Short mmCIF file of C-alpha atoms in Angstrom, two decimals:
data_model
loop_
_atom_site.label_atom_id
_atom_site.label_comp_id
_atom_site.label_asym_id
_atom_site.label_seq_id
_atom_site.Cartn_x
_atom_site.Cartn_y
_atom_site.Cartn_z
CA UNK A 1084 -11.91 42.02 2.36
CA UNK A 1085 -12.12 38.37 1.72
CA UNK A 1086 -8.80 36.53 0.66
CA UNK A 1087 -9.57 32.87 0.99
CA UNK A 1088 -12.60 30.89 0.67
CA UNK A 1089 -13.68 28.65 3.49
CA UNK A 1090 -12.91 25.45 1.35
CA UNK A 1091 -9.50 26.91 0.45
CA UNK A 1092 -8.86 27.39 4.32
CA UNK A 1093 -10.44 23.98 5.35
CA UNK A 1094 -8.42 22.08 2.86
CA UNK A 1095 -5.13 23.95 3.64
CA UNK A 1096 -5.31 22.83 7.43
CA UNK A 1097 -6.70 19.31 6.86
CA UNK A 1098 -4.11 18.78 4.19
CA UNK A 1099 -1.59 20.16 6.71
CA UNK A 1100 -2.46 17.72 9.09
CA UNK A 1101 -2.76 14.76 6.70
CA UNK A 1102 0.81 15.55 5.47
CA UNK A 1103 2.17 15.72 8.86
CA UNK A 1104 0.71 12.20 9.63
CA UNK A 1105 1.60 10.71 6.40
CA UNK A 1106 5.09 11.99 6.53
CA UNK A 1107 5.82 10.77 9.99
CA UNK A 1108 4.21 7.46 9.67
CA UNK A 1109 5.90 7.06 6.34
CA UNK A 1110 9.25 7.60 8.10
CA UNK A 1111 8.25 4.65 10.21
CA UNK A 1112 7.57 2.49 7.29
CA UNK A 1113 10.83 3.45 5.71
CA UNK A 1114 12.58 1.90 8.52
CA UNK A 1115 11.19 -1.43 7.62
CA UNK A 1116 13.56 -1.54 4.55
CA UNK A 1117 15.74 1.31 4.17
CA UNK A 1118 16.95 0.65 0.56
CA UNK A 1119 15.75 2.32 -2.51
CA UNK A 1120 15.92 0.72 -6.17
CA UNK A 1121 14.84 1.61 -9.61
CA UNK A 1122 13.05 -0.62 -11.76
CA UNK A 1123 10.40 -3.54 -10.99
CA UNK A 1124 12.27 -5.25 -8.29
CA UNK A 1125 14.97 -4.96 -5.62
CA UNK A 1126 15.57 -6.76 -2.42
CA UNK A 1127 19.38 -6.84 -2.11
CA UNK A 1128 20.85 -3.68 -0.33
CA UNK A 1129 23.87 -4.02 -2.80
CA UNK A 1130 21.42 -3.07 -5.74
CA UNK A 1131 19.95 0.00 -3.85
CA UNK A 1132 20.89 3.43 -5.42
CA UNK A 1133 20.15 4.88 -1.92
CA UNK A 1134 20.64 3.51 1.89
CA UNK A 1135 18.29 5.77 3.94
CA UNK A 1136 19.20 6.44 7.51
CA UNK A 1137 17.08 4.99 10.26
CA UNK A 1138 14.59 7.65 11.29
CA UNK A 1139 14.52 8.10 15.03
CA UNK A 1140 11.43 7.19 17.09
CA UNK A 1141 10.60 10.74 17.81
CA UNK A 1142 10.21 11.52 14.12
CA UNK A 1143 7.82 8.66 13.48
CA UNK A 1144 4.31 7.81 14.10
CA UNK A 1145 3.80 5.85 16.07
CA UNK A 1146 7.04 6.73 18.12
CA UNK A 1147 8.25 3.33 18.22
CA UNK A 1148 9.22 0.96 15.47
CA UNK A 1149 5.51 -0.74 14.50
CA UNK A 1150 5.13 -1.31 10.73
CA UNK A 1151 1.46 -2.39 11.19
CA UNK A 1152 0.40 0.49 13.10
CA UNK A 1153 2.29 2.98 10.79
CA UNK A 1154 0.59 1.30 7.91
CA UNK A 1155 -2.78 2.06 9.68
CA UNK A 1156 -2.17 5.56 9.98
CA UNK A 1157 -0.48 5.95 6.68
CA UNK A 1158 -3.32 4.21 4.79
CA UNK A 1159 -5.99 5.70 6.55
CA UNK A 1160 -4.69 9.44 6.20
CA UNK A 1161 -3.97 8.63 2.46
CA UNK A 1162 -7.85 8.55 2.20
CA UNK A 1163 -8.06 11.97 3.75
CA UNK A 1164 -5.07 13.55 1.72
CA UNK A 1165 -6.58 12.00 -1.68
CA UNK A 1166 -10.04 12.97 -1.13
CA UNK A 1167 -9.11 16.06 0.16
CA UNK A 1168 -7.06 17.29 -2.79
CA UNK A 1169 -9.74 15.88 -5.29
CA UNK A 1170 -12.60 18.16 -3.51
CA UNK A 1171 -10.07 21.12 -3.41
CA UNK A 1172 -9.09 20.63 -6.96
CA UNK A 1173 -12.87 20.35 -8.17
CA UNK A 1174 -13.71 23.41 -5.80
CA UNK A 1175 -10.95 25.52 -7.20
CA UNK A 1176 -12.10 24.94 -10.70
CA UNK A 1177 -15.63 25.86 -10.00
CA UNK A 1178 -14.96 28.88 -7.64
CA UNK A 1179 -12.15 30.08 -10.03
CA UNK A 1180 -9.58 30.20 -7.15
CA UNK A 1181 -7.21 28.04 -9.59
CA UNK A 1182 -7.79 30.59 -12.39
CA UNK A 1183 -7.56 33.66 -10.48
CA UNK A 1184 -4.61 32.86 -7.91
CA UNK A 1185 -2.90 29.87 -9.13
CA UNK A 1186 -2.88 29.73 -12.95
CA UNK A 1187 0.21 31.60 -14.36
CA UNK A 1188 0.66 33.84 -17.29
CA UNK A 1189 3.65 34.51 -19.45
CA UNK A 1190 4.58 37.57 -17.16
CA UNK A 1191 4.71 35.13 -14.07
CA UNK A 1192 7.78 33.28 -15.82
CA UNK A 1193 9.89 36.51 -16.12
CA UNK A 1194 12.92 37.49 -13.79
CA UNK A 1195 11.41 41.17 -13.33
CA UNK A 1196 8.22 39.34 -11.75
CA UNK A 1197 10.35 37.16 -9.54
CA UNK A 1198 12.49 40.16 -8.53
CA UNK A 1199 9.22 42.03 -7.78
CA UNK A 1200 7.85 39.08 -5.81
CA UNK A 1201 11.13 38.84 -3.59
CA UNK A 1202 11.28 42.48 -3.19
CA UNK A 1203 7.70 42.62 -2.02
CA UNK A 1204 8.41 39.82 0.41
CA UNK A 1205 11.29 41.66 1.95
CA UNK A 1206 8.89 44.54 2.22
CA UNK A 1207 10.67 47.20 0.06
CA UNK A 1208 8.51 46.64 -3.28
CA UNK A 1209 5.03 47.01 -4.13
CA UNK A 1210 2.94 45.59 -1.18
CA UNK A 1211 -0.12 43.98 -3.32
CA UNK A 1212 -1.10 41.19 -0.88
CA UNK A 1213 -4.75 40.77 -2.23
CA UNK A 1214 -3.23 38.40 -5.04
CA UNK A 1215 -0.25 35.66 -5.09
CA UNK A 1216 3.04 36.99 -6.68
CA UNK A 1217 4.62 35.06 -9.56
CA UNK A 1218 6.90 32.89 -7.20
CA UNK A 1219 3.89 31.96 -5.12
CA UNK A 1220 1.73 31.00 -8.23
CA UNK A 1221 4.42 28.89 -9.54
CA UNK A 1222 5.29 27.34 -6.03
CA UNK A 1223 1.55 26.57 -5.27
CA UNK A 1224 1.00 25.55 -8.92
CA UNK A 1225 3.94 22.82 -8.67
CA UNK A 1226 2.82 21.45 -5.18
CA UNK A 1227 -0.94 21.25 -6.07
CA UNK A 1228 -0.57 20.03 -9.64
CA UNK A 1229 2.36 18.01 -9.47
CA UNK A 1230 4.00 17.02 -6.23
CA UNK A 1231 0.56 16.30 -4.21
CA UNK A 1232 -0.91 14.25 -7.17
CA UNK A 1233 2.40 12.62 -7.32
CA UNK A 1234 2.29 11.42 -3.95
CA UNK A 1235 -0.92 9.71 -4.72
CA UNK A 1236 -0.21 8.05 -7.86
CA UNK A 1237 3.19 6.76 -6.63
CA UNK A 1238 1.49 5.53 -3.66
CA UNK A 1239 -1.21 3.67 -5.60
CA UNK A 1240 1.50 2.14 -7.84
CA UNK A 1241 3.05 0.44 -4.86
CA UNK A 1242 -0.13 -1.24 -3.80
CA UNK A 1243 -0.53 -4.85 -5.10
CA UNK A 1244 -4.10 -4.94 -4.85
CA UNK A 1245 -4.56 -1.68 -6.86
CA UNK A 1246 -1.91 -2.58 -9.59
CA UNK A 1247 -4.18 -5.01 -11.74
CA UNK A 1248 -6.66 -1.96 -12.20
CA UNK A 1249 -4.11 0.12 -13.58
CA UNK A 1250 -0.74 -1.59 -14.59
CA UNK A 1251 -0.14 1.50 -17.00
CA UNK A 1252 0.55 3.53 -13.98
CA UNK A 1253 3.34 1.40 -12.71
CA UNK A 1254 4.71 1.28 -16.34
CA UNK A 1255 4.79 5.23 -16.51
CA UNK A 1256 6.31 5.50 -13.29
CA UNK A 1257 8.99 2.94 -14.26
CA UNK A 1258 8.18 -0.21 -12.30
CA UNK A 1259 6.96 -1.01 -8.80
CA UNK A 1260 10.43 -0.19 -7.01
CA UNK A 1261 10.95 3.15 -9.00
CA UNK A 1262 7.38 4.17 -7.93
CA UNK A 1263 8.52 3.43 -4.32
CA UNK A 1264 11.79 5.53 -4.86
CA UNK A 1265 9.59 8.36 -6.53
CA UNK A 1266 7.15 8.32 -3.44
CA UNK A 1267 10.30 8.93 -1.09
CA UNK A 1268 11.75 11.70 -3.13
CA UNK A 1269 8.57 13.45 -3.80
CA UNK A 1270 7.71 13.19 0.09
CA UNK A 1271 11.08 14.94 0.88
CA UNK A 1272 10.61 17.42 -1.86
CA UNK A 1273 7.41 18.31 -0.23
CA UNK A 1274 8.82 18.29 3.21
CA UNK A 1275 11.54 21.02 1.91
CA UNK A 1276 8.45 22.99 0.50
CA UNK A 1277 6.61 22.86 3.51
CA UNK A 1278 9.67 23.78 5.60
CA UNK A 1279 10.31 26.96 3.34
CA UNK A 1280 6.42 27.79 3.16
CA UNK A 1281 6.29 27.71 6.97
CA UNK A 1282 9.42 29.96 7.33
CA UNK A 1283 8.04 32.46 4.80
CA UNK A 1284 4.87 32.49 6.35
CA UNK A 1285 6.39 33.11 9.88
CA UNK A 1286 8.37 36.11 8.54
CA UNK A 1287 7.57 39.25 10.29
CA UNK A 1288 6.04 40.97 7.23
CA UNK A 1289 3.41 38.01 6.68
CA UNK A 1290 1.05 38.66 9.59
CA UNK A 1291 -1.80 39.75 7.55
CA UNK A 1292 -1.38 36.62 5.22
CA UNK A 1293 -1.18 34.34 8.29
CA UNK A 1294 -4.52 35.99 9.57
CA UNK A 1295 -5.91 35.53 6.12
CA UNK A 1296 -5.20 31.73 5.98
CA UNK A 1297 -6.90 31.27 9.47
CA UNK A 1298 -9.78 33.92 9.27
CA UNK A 1299 -10.34 34.20 5.49
CA UNK A 1300 -10.03 37.85 5.41
CA UNK A 1301 -7.05 40.45 5.20
CA UNK A 1302 -8.39 42.40 8.20
CA UNK A 1303 -9.30 46.09 8.59
CA UNK A 1304 -6.36 47.60 6.62
CA UNK A 1305 -7.69 49.08 3.18
CA UNK A 1306 -6.14 47.02 0.37
CA UNK A 1307 -4.02 49.31 -2.12
CA UNK A 1308 -5.25 47.10 -5.16
CA UNK A 1309 -8.19 45.10 -5.85
CA UNK B 131 -17.33 -26.11 -11.27
CA UNK B 132 -18.70 -22.73 -12.59
CA UNK B 133 -21.71 -22.92 -10.60
CA UNK B 134 -20.03 -23.63 -7.20
CA UNK B 135 -17.45 -20.92 -7.91
CA UNK B 136 -20.18 -18.48 -8.55
CA UNK B 137 -22.05 -19.24 -5.40
CA UNK B 138 -18.86 -19.46 -3.08
CA UNK B 139 -17.81 -15.99 -4.64
CA UNK B 140 -21.21 -14.45 -3.83
CA UNK B 141 -21.05 -15.99 -0.40
CA UNK B 142 -17.43 -14.40 0.10
CA UNK B 143 -18.81 -11.10 -1.03
CA UNK B 144 -21.52 -11.37 1.25
CA UNK B 145 -19.07 -12.04 4.21
CA UNK B 146 -17.12 -8.91 3.72
CA UNK B 147 -19.45 -6.42 5.35
CA UNK B 148 -20.13 -8.62 8.03
CA UNK B 149 -16.40 -9.36 8.95
CA UNK B 150 -15.80 -5.72 8.77
CA UNK B 151 -18.54 -5.02 11.24
CA UNK B 152 -17.53 -7.52 13.68
CA UNK B 153 -13.82 -6.16 13.50
CA UNK B 154 -15.21 -2.44 14.37
CA UNK B 155 -16.98 -3.88 17.14
CA UNK B 156 -14.01 -5.39 18.74
CA UNK B 157 -11.66 -2.42 18.82
CA UNK B 158 -11.26 1.25 19.95
CA UNK B 159 -12.02 4.53 18.24
CA UNK B 160 -8.67 4.53 16.22
CA UNK B 161 -8.94 0.85 15.33
CA UNK B 162 -12.44 1.60 14.26
CA UNK B 163 -11.14 4.01 11.76
CA UNK B 164 -8.19 2.03 10.56
CA UNK B 165 -10.62 -0.83 10.01
CA UNK B 166 -12.76 1.18 8.10
CA UNK B 167 -10.07 2.33 5.95
CA UNK B 168 -8.89 -1.07 5.38
CA UNK B 169 -12.36 -2.18 4.34
CA UNK B 170 -12.51 0.74 1.96
CA UNK B 171 -9.25 -0.15 0.33
CA UNK B 172 -10.58 -3.79 -0.42
CA UNK B 173 -13.91 -2.50 -1.52
CA UNK B 174 -12.42 0.02 -3.84
CA UNK B 175 -9.72 -2.44 -5.27
CA UNK B 176 -12.34 -4.75 -6.02
CA UNK B 177 -14.69 -2.22 -7.43
CA UNK B 178 -11.81 -0.83 -9.85
CA UNK B 179 -10.25 -4.03 -10.77
CA UNK B 180 -12.59 -6.88 -11.61
CA UNK B 181 -12.52 -9.40 -8.85
CA UNK B 182 -10.74 -11.94 -11.14
CA UNK B 183 -8.26 -9.21 -12.57
CA UNK B 184 -5.01 -10.58 -12.87
CA UNK B 185 -1.71 -9.38 -11.20
CA UNK B 186 1.06 -8.56 -13.77
CA UNK B 187 2.78 -11.66 -15.09
CA UNK B 188 6.41 -11.10 -16.49
CA UNK B 189 8.84 -12.59 -19.34
CA UNK B 190 11.44 -14.97 -18.15
CA UNK B 191 14.04 -12.42 -18.45
CA UNK B 192 12.53 -10.07 -16.02
CA UNK B 193 12.83 -12.39 -13.19
CA UNK B 194 15.29 -11.28 -10.40
CA UNK B 195 18.50 -13.28 -9.63
CA UNK B 196 16.98 -14.48 -6.43
CA UNK B 197 13.97 -14.45 -4.28
CA UNK B 198 14.94 -13.55 -0.85
CA UNK B 199 13.71 -15.80 2.06
CA UNK B 200 12.29 -13.88 4.91
CA UNK B 201 10.27 -14.71 8.06
CA UNK B 202 10.51 -18.21 8.91
CA UNK B 203 13.36 -19.61 6.46
CA UNK B 204 13.34 -23.11 7.84
CA UNK B 205 11.42 -25.54 9.74
CA UNK B 206 13.38 -26.93 12.60
CA UNK B 207 11.61 -30.08 13.47
CA UNK B 208 13.19 -33.59 12.94
CA UNK B 209 10.19 -34.72 10.96
CA UNK B 210 10.78 -31.82 8.37
CA UNK B 211 14.56 -32.17 8.29
CA UNK B 212 13.80 -35.97 7.37
CA UNK B 213 11.32 -35.12 4.87
CA UNK B 214 13.47 -32.34 3.15
CA UNK B 215 16.41 -34.64 2.83
CA UNK B 216 14.38 -37.32 1.18
CA UNK B 217 12.49 -34.90 -1.18
CA UNK B 218 9.31 -35.03 1.01
CA UNK B 219 7.88 -38.52 0.00
CA UNK B 220 5.56 -38.62 2.87
CA UNK B 221 4.34 -34.70 2.71
CA UNK B 222 0.33 -34.43 2.90
CA UNK B 223 -1.72 -31.56 2.05
CA UNK B 224 -5.13 -31.89 3.59
CA UNK B 225 -8.25 -30.02 2.64
CA UNK B 226 -10.87 -29.94 5.23
CA UNK B 227 -13.47 -27.92 7.21
CA UNK B 228 -16.72 -27.00 5.41
CA UNK B 229 -16.07 -29.46 2.52
CA UNK B 230 -18.22 -32.28 1.60
CA UNK B 231 -15.32 -34.67 1.00
CA UNK B 232 -12.14 -33.87 2.91
CA UNK B 233 -9.03 -34.98 0.86
CA UNK B 234 -5.40 -35.57 1.30
CA UNK B 235 -2.85 -35.30 -1.32
CA UNK B 236 0.62 -36.11 -1.80
CA UNK B 237 3.12 -34.12 -3.57
CA UNK B 238 2.51 -36.49 -6.59
CA UNK B 239 -1.17 -36.01 -6.57
CA UNK B 240 -0.79 -32.22 -6.49
CA UNK B 241 1.83 -32.60 -9.64
CA UNK B 242 -0.82 -34.68 -11.37
CA UNK B 243 -3.46 -31.80 -11.33
CA UNK B 244 -3.72 -29.23 -14.13
CA UNK B 245 -0.65 -26.85 -13.39
CA UNK B 246 -0.36 -23.10 -13.79
CA UNK B 247 2.92 -21.33 -14.17
CA UNK B 248 3.23 -17.84 -13.48
CA UNK B 249 6.08 -15.27 -13.47
CA UNK B 250 5.06 -12.59 -10.82
CA UNK B 251 6.45 -10.29 -8.46
CA UNK B 252 6.49 -10.68 -4.78
CA UNK B 253 6.14 -7.57 -2.77
CA UNK B 254 7.00 -7.76 0.87
CA UNK B 255 5.11 -5.55 3.21
CA UNK B 256 8.69 -4.19 4.21
CA UNK B 257 9.12 -2.63 0.75
CA UNK B 258 11.29 -4.87 -1.50
CA UNK B 259 10.34 -6.93 -4.41
CA UNK B 260 11.43 -9.93 -6.32
CA UNK B 261 10.30 -11.73 -9.47
CA UNK B 262 10.27 -15.39 -9.97
CA UNK B 263 8.20 -18.11 -11.63
CA UNK B 264 5.87 -20.19 -9.71
CA UNK B 265 4.09 -23.45 -10.77
CA UNK B 266 1.42 -25.60 -9.06
CA UNK B 267 -2.23 -26.28 -9.18
CA UNK B 268 -4.87 -23.80 -8.65
CA UNK B 269 -6.48 -23.49 -5.22
CA UNK B 270 -9.90 -23.43 -6.84
CA UNK B 271 -9.09 -26.92 -8.26
CA UNK B 272 -8.57 -28.25 -4.79
CA UNK B 273 -11.65 -26.55 -3.32
CA UNK B 274 -13.97 -28.05 -6.02
CA UNK B 275 -12.39 -31.57 -5.76
CA UNK B 276 -13.26 -31.18 -2.15
CA UNK B 277 -16.66 -30.01 -2.55
CA UNK B 278 -16.60 -26.79 -0.82
CA UNK B 279 -19.87 -25.90 1.03
CA UNK B 280 -21.74 -22.62 0.54
CA UNK B 281 -21.37 -21.51 4.20
CA UNK B 282 -17.82 -21.41 3.85
CA UNK B 283 -16.43 -17.83 4.18
CA UNK B 284 -12.70 -17.99 4.27
CA UNK B 285 -9.94 -20.38 3.42
CA UNK B 286 -7.25 -20.87 6.17
CA UNK B 287 -3.75 -22.21 5.42
CA UNK B 288 -2.00 -24.20 7.97
CA UNK B 289 1.83 -24.24 7.92
CA UNK B 290 4.53 -26.46 9.26
CA UNK B 291 6.62 -23.58 10.57
CA UNK B 292 6.59 -21.73 13.65
CA UNK B 293 7.70 -18.27 14.50
CA UNK B 294 8.13 -16.76 18.10
CA UNK B 295 6.96 -20.14 19.41
CA UNK B 296 3.78 -19.99 17.63
CA UNK B 297 2.37 -21.63 14.39
CA UNK B 298 2.35 -19.89 11.35
CA UNK B 299 -1.17 -19.61 9.50
CA UNK B 300 -2.96 -17.19 7.05
CA UNK B 301 -6.33 -16.76 5.46
CA UNK B 302 -7.92 -15.27 2.67
CA UNK B 303 -11.79 -14.63 1.40
CA UNK B 304 -13.45 -16.56 -1.36
CA UNK B 305 -12.60 -13.78 -3.91
CA UNK B 306 -8.87 -14.54 -3.47
CA UNK B 307 -9.42 -18.10 -2.83
CA UNK B 308 -10.82 -18.44 -6.34
CA UNK B 309 -8.67 -16.17 -8.06
CA UNK B 310 -7.01 -17.66 -11.09
CA UNK B 311 -3.34 -16.74 -9.96
CA UNK B 312 -3.88 -18.21 -6.40
CA UNK B 313 -1.99 -21.44 -6.54
CA UNK B 314 -0.43 -24.03 -4.35
CA UNK B 315 3.14 -23.64 -5.81
CA UNK B 316 5.52 -26.56 -5.57
CA UNK B 317 8.17 -25.14 -8.07
CA UNK B 318 10.26 -21.96 -8.09
CA UNK B 319 11.76 -20.98 -11.35
CA UNK B 320 11.38 -24.73 -12.63
CA UNK B 321 12.87 -26.58 -9.90
CA UNK B 322 11.30 -27.87 -6.35
CA UNK B 323 10.91 -25.08 -3.83
CA UNK B 324 14.19 -24.26 -1.93
CA UNK B 325 13.85 -24.43 1.84
CA UNK B 326 13.99 -20.79 2.40
CA UNK B 327 10.93 -20.00 0.04
CA UNK B 328 8.64 -22.44 1.73
CA UNK B 329 9.59 -26.12 0.60
CA UNK B 330 7.72 -28.23 -0.32
CA UNK B 331 4.36 -26.16 -0.82
CA UNK B 332 3.61 -22.54 -0.43
CA UNK B 333 0.67 -20.26 -1.40
CA UNK B 334 0.81 -17.54 -4.12
CA UNK B 335 -1.87 -15.02 -3.61
CA UNK B 336 -0.38 -12.52 -6.10
CA UNK B 337 -2.79 -9.51 -5.46
CA UNK B 338 -1.67 -9.54 -1.70
CA UNK B 339 1.56 -8.65 0.21
CA UNK B 340 4.04 -11.41 0.92
CA UNK B 341 3.03 -12.38 4.57
CA UNK B 342 -0.37 -13.82 2.86
CA UNK B 343 1.88 -16.26 0.85
CA UNK B 344 1.97 -18.92 3.45
CA UNK B 345 4.90 -21.27 3.34
CA UNK B 346 5.49 -25.04 4.47
CA UNK B 347 1.90 -25.74 3.69
CA UNK B 348 0.34 -28.67 5.40
CA UNK B 349 -3.58 -28.01 5.26
CA UNK B 350 -6.18 -25.88 3.80
CA UNK B 351 -9.35 -25.45 5.72
CA UNK B 352 -12.74 -23.79 4.97
CA UNK B 353 -14.26 -21.87 7.78
CA UNK B 354 -16.90 -19.37 8.55
CA UNK B 355 -15.01 -17.27 10.89
CA UNK B 356 -11.45 -17.04 12.75
CA UNK B 357 -12.98 -16.65 16.23
CA UNK B 358 -11.55 -20.33 17.28
CA UNK B 359 -8.34 -20.05 15.20
CA UNK B 360 -5.29 -18.96 17.31
CA UNK B 361 -5.68 -15.18 17.98
CA UNK B 362 -8.69 -15.07 16.11
CA UNK B 363 -7.71 -12.34 13.50
CA UNK B 364 -7.07 -14.76 10.55
CA UNK B 365 -3.26 -15.00 10.45
CA UNK B 366 0.03 -15.22 12.34
CA UNK B 367 0.97 -11.63 11.57
CA UNK B 368 -2.46 -10.38 12.16
CA UNK B 369 -2.38 -11.97 15.71
CA UNK B 370 1.28 -11.10 16.52
CA UNK B 371 1.62 -7.76 14.94
CA UNK B 372 -1.75 -6.33 14.43
CA UNK B 373 -0.98 -6.52 10.69
CA UNK B 374 -3.80 -5.82 8.15
CA UNK B 375 -5.91 -8.73 7.42
CA UNK B 376 -6.44 -7.36 3.78
CA UNK B 377 -2.97 -6.94 2.40
CA UNK B 378 -3.62 -5.62 -0.94
CA UNK B 379 -2.05 -2.29 0.04
#
């Protein structure tokens, strides 16, 4: 049976690649000024709310400190990331992937649904892998609807050439340096999500889901529901 | 002035795709992709915001306590030290290249022109920001005074400072050159510019990152290409570190 549309699968892997490049080049850019501030301005480390570690070369793109090249990678893949997300959202609304798989109902916000989702993942509950469970819907909804768009909006707000087009965006984020701090915080939130997402997907019981993400189908086994 | 401005703006716009194409021809596949993305950013910024859309201006109380000096923070030549100690009585700013009437102005000449004062935010490419009040004549006034020729595509800024033994310089296209907030600042927060911020003159190009805001300004030159200027990429950091020529992102 069909599990994921081709556009969903393509977006997932293109986005995964873009995220890796953006994250690692972002660590290189972070090394240029390792201090985060709130408000419109900030230049004095004494005013920083956070002093970020210096990320080692192996974790950055390129694998040496090079702000110009890191910015080239970052700003180029930002296009792939942003256009991909936009296309994915439009497609998901049209082909009903969003309404069918991501949108939550009142039942998805109950402890019973969450217990069931965890039990299902541990392999002792009802195995209905033809649809996302409540925790998956909530997690994917937060990532797709909140965190990924937040990366784009906070990124745009840091750009001095973009700001004259939408000064309200910088205001809404609390100023240019706040936008920069939020860009950093959201990136690391996504990193934590990605780490958990990969760990859960690599769990032994998820072989069928992994296959579905790559081939689009759940395989020959007869689904119990759907 | 209006007619010249419009014509030069159009010429500047026409030069954009040509400049992008020559860049693509010069570099490898990754470079091609990066240059294409850089061109796309510039095109999108100018499509989304009007070409003359202003960068944010702030109230006096929004200013930061200081504005950090970065990059070159002094000019280590006897001539500069002497000028600095005397208040720059003999400092000249020349406007030359593709102009009908090359001019050379003293600080008094610049102060006698109509002045623009703006409280704006300086965003360094490294990530920090500072807010300060800048005062000086608009670059457009100088270009009109010198009679900019239609074939001019870029404005190059020459500086008195050196970094790593190389002369600092920068450049912008005509859209940014004729932007109302592009000024030649001689005052910072109501006082003459301090040395670390570029005394006696520096550029303010408010919709671009800090490395475009050339300090210790000595000359303005109108050109059609960067081929014969230093490393040929249109600026010190562009030549030395392969920084993006369009610094709006």
